[in-house]
Coordinates of N, CA, C and O in Angstrom, one line a residue:
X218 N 97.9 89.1 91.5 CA 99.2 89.8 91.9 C 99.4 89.6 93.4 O 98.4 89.7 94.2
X219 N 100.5 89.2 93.9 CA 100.7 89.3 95.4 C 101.9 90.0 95.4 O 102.9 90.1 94.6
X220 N 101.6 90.7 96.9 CA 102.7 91.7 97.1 C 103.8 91.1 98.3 O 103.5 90.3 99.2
X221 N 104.9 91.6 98.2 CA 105.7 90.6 100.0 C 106.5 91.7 99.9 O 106.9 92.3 98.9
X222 N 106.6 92.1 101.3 CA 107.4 93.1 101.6 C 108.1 92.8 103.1 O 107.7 92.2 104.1
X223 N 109.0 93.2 102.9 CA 110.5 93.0 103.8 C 110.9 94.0 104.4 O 110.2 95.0 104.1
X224 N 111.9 94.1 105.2 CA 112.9 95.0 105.5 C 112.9 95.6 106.9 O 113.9 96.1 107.4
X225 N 111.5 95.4 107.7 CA 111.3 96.6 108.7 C 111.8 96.0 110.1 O 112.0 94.8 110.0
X226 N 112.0 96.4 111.1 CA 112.5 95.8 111.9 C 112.4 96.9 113.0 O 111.6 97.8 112.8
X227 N 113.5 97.0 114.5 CA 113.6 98.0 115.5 C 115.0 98.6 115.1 O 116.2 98.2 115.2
X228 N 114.5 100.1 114.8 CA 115.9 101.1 114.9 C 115.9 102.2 116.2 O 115.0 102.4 117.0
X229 N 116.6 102.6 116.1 CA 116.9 103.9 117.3 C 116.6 105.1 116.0 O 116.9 105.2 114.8
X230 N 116.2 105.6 116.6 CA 115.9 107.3 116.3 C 117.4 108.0 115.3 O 118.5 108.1 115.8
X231 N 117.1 108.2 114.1 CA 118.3 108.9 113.3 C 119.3 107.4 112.7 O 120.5 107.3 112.6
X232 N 118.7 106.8 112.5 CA 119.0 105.5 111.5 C 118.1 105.5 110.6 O 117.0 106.2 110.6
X233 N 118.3 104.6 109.6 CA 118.0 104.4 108.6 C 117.5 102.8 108.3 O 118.2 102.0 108.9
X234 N 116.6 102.3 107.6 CA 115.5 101.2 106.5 C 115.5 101.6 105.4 O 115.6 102.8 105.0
X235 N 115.4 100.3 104.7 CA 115.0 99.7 103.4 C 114.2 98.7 103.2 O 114.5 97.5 103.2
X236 N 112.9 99.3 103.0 CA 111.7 98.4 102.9 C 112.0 97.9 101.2 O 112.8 98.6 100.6
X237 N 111.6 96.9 100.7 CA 111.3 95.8 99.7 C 110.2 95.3 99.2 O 109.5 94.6 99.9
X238 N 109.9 95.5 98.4 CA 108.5 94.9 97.8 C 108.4 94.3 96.8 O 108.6 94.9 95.8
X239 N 108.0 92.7 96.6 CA 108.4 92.0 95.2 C 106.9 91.9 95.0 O 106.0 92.0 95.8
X240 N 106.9 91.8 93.7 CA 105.6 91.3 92.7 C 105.6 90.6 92.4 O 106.6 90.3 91.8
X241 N 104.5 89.5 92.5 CA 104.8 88.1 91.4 C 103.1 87.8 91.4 O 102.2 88.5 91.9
X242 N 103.1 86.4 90.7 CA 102.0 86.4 89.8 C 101.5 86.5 88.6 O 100.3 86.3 88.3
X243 N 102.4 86.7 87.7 CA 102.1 87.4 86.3 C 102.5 88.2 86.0 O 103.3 88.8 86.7
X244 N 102.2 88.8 84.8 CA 102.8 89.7 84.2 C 101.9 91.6 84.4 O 100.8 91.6 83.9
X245 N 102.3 92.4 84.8 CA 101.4 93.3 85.2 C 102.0 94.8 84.8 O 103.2 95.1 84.7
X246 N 100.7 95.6 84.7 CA 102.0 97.1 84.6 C 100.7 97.7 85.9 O 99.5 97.4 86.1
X247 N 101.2 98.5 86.4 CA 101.2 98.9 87.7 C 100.7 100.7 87.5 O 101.7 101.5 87.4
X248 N 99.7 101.2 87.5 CA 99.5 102.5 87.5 C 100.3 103.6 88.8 O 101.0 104.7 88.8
X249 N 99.8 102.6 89.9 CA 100.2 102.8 91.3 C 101.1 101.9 91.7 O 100.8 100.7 91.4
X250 N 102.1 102.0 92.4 CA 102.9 101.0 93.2 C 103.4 101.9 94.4 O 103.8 103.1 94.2
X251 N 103.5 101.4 95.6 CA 104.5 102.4 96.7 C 103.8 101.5 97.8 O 103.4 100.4 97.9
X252 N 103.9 103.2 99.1 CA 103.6 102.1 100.2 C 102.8 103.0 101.0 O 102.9 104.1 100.6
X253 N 101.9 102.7 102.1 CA 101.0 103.1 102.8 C 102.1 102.6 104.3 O 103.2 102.1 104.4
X254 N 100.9 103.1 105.5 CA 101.6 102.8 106.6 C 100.4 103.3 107.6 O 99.7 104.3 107.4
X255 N 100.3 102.4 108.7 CA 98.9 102.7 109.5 C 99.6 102.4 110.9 O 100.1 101.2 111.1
X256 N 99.8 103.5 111.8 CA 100.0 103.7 113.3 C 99.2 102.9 114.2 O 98.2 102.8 113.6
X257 N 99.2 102.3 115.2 CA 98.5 102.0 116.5 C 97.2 103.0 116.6 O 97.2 104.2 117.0
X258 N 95.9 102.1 116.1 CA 95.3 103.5 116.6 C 94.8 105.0 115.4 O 94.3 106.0 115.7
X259 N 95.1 104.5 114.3 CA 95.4 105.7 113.3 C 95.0 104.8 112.3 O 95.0 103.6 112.2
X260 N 94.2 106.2 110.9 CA 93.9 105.5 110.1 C 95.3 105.3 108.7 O 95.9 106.3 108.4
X261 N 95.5 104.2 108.1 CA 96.2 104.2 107.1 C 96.6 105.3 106.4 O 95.8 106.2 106.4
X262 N 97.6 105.5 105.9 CA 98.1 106.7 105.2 C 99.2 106.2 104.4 O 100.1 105.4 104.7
X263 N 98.7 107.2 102.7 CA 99.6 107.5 102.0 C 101.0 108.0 102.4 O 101.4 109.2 102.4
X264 N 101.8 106.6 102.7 CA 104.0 107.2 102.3 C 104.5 107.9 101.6 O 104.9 109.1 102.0
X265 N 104.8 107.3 100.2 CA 105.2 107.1 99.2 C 104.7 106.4 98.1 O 104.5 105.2 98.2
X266 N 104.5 107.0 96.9 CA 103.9 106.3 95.6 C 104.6 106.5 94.4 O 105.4 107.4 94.3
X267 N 104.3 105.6 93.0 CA 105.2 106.3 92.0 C 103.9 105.6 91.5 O 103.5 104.5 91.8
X268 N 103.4 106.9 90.5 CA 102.2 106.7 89.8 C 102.9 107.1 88.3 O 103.9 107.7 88.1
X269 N 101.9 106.2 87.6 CA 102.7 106.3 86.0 C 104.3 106.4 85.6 O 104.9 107.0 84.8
X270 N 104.6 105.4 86.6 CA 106.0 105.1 86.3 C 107.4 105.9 86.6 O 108.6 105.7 86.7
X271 N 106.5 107.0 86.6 CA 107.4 108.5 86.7 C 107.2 109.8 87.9 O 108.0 110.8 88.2
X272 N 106.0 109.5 88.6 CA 105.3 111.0 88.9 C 105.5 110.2 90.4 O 105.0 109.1 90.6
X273 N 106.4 111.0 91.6 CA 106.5 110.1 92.9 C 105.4 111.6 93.8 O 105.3 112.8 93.5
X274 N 104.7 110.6 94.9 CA 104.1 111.4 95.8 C 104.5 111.1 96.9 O 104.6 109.9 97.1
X275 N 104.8 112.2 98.3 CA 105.4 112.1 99.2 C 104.0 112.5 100.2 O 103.1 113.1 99.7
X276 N 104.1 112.2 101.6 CA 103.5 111.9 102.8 C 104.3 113.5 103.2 O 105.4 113.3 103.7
X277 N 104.0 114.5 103.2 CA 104.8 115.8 103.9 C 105.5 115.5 105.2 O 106.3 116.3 105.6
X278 N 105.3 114.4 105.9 CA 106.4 114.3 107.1 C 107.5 113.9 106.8 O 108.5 114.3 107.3
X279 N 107.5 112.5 105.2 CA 108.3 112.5 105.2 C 109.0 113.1 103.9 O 110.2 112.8 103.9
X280 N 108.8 113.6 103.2 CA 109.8 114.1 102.3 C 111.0 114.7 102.4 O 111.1 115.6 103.2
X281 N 112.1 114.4 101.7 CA 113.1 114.9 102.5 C 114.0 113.7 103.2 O 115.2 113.5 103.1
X282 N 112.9 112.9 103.9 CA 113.9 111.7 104.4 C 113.5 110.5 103.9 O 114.2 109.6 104.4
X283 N 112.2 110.0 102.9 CA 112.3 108.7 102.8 C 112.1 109.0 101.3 O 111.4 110.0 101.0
X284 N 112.6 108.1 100.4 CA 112.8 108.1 99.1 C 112.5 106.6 98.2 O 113.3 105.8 98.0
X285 N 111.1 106.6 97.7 CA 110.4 105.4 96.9 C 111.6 105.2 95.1 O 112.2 105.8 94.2
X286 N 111.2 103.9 95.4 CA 112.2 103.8 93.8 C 111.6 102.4 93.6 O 111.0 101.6 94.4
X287 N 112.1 102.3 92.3 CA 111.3 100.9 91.3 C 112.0 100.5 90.4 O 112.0 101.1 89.3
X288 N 112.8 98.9 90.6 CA 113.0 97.9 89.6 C 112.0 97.5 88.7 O 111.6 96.4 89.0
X289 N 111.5 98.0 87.7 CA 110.1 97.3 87.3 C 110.7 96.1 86.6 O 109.9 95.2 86.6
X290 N 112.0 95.9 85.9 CA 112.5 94.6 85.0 C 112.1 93.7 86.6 O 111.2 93.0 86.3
X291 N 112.3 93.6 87.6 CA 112.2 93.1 88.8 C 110.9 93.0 89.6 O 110.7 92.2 90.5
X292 N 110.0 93.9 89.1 CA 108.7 94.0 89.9 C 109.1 94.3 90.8 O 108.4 94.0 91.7
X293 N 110.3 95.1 91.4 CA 110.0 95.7 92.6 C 110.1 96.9 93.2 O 110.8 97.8 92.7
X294 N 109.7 97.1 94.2 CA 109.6 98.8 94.9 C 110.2 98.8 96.0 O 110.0 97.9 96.8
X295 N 110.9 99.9 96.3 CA 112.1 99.9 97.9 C 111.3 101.3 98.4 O 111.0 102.1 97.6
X296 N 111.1 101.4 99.5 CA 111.4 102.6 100.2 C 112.7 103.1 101.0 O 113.0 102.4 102.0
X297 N 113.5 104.1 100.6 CA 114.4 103.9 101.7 C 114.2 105.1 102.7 O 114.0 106.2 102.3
X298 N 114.4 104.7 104.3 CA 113.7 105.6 105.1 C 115.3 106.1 106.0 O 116.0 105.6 106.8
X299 N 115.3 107.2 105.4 CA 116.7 107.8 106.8 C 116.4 108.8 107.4 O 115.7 109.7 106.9
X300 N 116.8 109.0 108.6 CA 116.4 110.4 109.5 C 115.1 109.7 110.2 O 114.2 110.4 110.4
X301 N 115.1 108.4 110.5 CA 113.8 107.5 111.1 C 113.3 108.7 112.8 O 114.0 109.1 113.8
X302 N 112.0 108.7 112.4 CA 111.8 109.2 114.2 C 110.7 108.7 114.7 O 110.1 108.0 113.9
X303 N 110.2 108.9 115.6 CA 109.8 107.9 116.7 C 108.3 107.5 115.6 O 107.9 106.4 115.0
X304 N 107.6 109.1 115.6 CA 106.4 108.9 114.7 C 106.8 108.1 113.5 O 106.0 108.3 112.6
X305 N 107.5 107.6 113.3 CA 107.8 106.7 111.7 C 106.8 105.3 112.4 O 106.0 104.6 111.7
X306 N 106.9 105.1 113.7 CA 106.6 104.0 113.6 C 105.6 103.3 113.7 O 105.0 103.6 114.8
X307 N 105.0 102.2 112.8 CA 104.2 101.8 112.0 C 104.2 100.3 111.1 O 105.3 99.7 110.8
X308 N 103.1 99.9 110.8 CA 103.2 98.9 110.1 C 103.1 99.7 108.4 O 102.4 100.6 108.0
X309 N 104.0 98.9 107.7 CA 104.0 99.6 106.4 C 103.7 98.5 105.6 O 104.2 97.4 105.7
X310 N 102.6 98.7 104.5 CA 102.4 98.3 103.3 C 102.3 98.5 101.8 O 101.8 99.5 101.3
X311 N 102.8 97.8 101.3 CA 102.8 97.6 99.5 C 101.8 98.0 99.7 O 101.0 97.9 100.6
X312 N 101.7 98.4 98.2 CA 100.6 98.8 97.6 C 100.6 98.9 95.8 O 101.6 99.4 95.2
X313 N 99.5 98.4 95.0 CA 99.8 98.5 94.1 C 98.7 98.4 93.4 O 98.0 97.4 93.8
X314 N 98.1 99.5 91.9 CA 96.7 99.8 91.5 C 96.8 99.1 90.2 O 97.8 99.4 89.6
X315 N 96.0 98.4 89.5 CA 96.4 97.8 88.5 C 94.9 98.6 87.3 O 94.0 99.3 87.8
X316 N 94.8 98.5 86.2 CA 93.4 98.6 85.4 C 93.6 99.9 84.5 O 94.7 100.5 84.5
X317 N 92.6 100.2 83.7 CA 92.9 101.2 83.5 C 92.8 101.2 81.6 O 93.5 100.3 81.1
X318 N 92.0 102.0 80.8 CA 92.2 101.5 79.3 C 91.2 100.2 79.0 O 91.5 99.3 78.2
X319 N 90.1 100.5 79.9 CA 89.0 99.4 79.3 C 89.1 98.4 80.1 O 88.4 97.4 79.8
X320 N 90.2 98.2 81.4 CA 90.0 96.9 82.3 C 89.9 97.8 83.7 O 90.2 98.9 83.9
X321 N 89.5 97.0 84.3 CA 89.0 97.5 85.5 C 90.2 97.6 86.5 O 91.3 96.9 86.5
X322 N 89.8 98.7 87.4 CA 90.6 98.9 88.6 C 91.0 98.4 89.9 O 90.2 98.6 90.8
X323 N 91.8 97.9 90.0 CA 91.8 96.8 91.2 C 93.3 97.4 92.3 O 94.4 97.8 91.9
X324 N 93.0 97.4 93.0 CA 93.7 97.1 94.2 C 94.9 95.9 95.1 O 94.6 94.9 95.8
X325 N 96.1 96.4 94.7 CA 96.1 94.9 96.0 C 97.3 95.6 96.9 O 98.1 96.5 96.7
X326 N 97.1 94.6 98.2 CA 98.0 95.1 99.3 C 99.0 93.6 99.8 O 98.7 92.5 100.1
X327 N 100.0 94.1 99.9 CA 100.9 93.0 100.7 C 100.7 92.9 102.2 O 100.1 93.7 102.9
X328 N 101.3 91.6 102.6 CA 101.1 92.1 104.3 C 102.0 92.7 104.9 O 103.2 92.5 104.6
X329 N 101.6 93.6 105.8 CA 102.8 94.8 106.7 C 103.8 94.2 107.1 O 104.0 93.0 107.3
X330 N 104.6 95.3 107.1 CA 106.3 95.2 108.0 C 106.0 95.9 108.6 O 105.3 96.8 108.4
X331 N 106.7 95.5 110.0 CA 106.4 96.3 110.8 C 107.8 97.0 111.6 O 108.6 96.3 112.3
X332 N 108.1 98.8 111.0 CA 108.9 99.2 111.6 C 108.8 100.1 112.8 O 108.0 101.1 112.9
X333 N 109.6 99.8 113.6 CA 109.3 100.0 115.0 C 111.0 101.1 115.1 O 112.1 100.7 114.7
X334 N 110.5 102.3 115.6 CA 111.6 103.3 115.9 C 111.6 103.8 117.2 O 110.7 104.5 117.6
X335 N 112.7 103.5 117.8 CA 113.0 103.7 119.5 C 113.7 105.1 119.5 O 114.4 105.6 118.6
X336 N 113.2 105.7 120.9 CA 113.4 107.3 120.8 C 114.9 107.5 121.7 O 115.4 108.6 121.8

């Protein structure tokens, strides 16, 4: 599985992103899919996730303002981030858990976008 993710760039403070995440590789069903995000300095942290297709988990800073969703006919996952503030900013990564039902659990990570929020 490889992950590619898009979207991040330099906003001003109270704008808005749409991160992108394609899947390819094969054919896959995804327990975990969303996105992580690791600060200057800081360790990685859970964003946004949609576990079992249905069940989304939010990062408490952001809930409220960034909202995970999933084309799965597409393999893919968006974050969209509005009400952006300074602390948003970060390198953000895909993420996605595969296994599960007698195959094993694996991991994989796309490489970061990096969104950068000016105050």
């Amino acid at each position: 599985v490889q992950l590619q993710a898009s979207g991040g760039g330099l906003v001003q403070a109270g704008e808005s992103l749409r991160l992108s995440c394609a899947a390819s590789g094969g054919t896959f069903r995804f327990n975990v899919i969303g996105w992580y995000r690791q600060a200057p300095e800081k360790q990685r942290e859970l964003v946004a996730v949609i576990s079992n297709g249905v069940t989304t988990h939010y990062l408490p800073s952001v809930k409220g303002r960034f909202t995970v969703s999933r084309d799965s006919a597409k393999n893919m996952v968006f974050l969209q981030m509005d009400s952006l503030k300074p602390e948003d900013t970060a390198v953000y990564y895909c993420y996605a858990e595969t296994g599960g039902m007698g195959n094993p659990f694996k991991d994989y990570w796309g490489k970061g976008t990096l969104v950068t929020v000016s105050s």
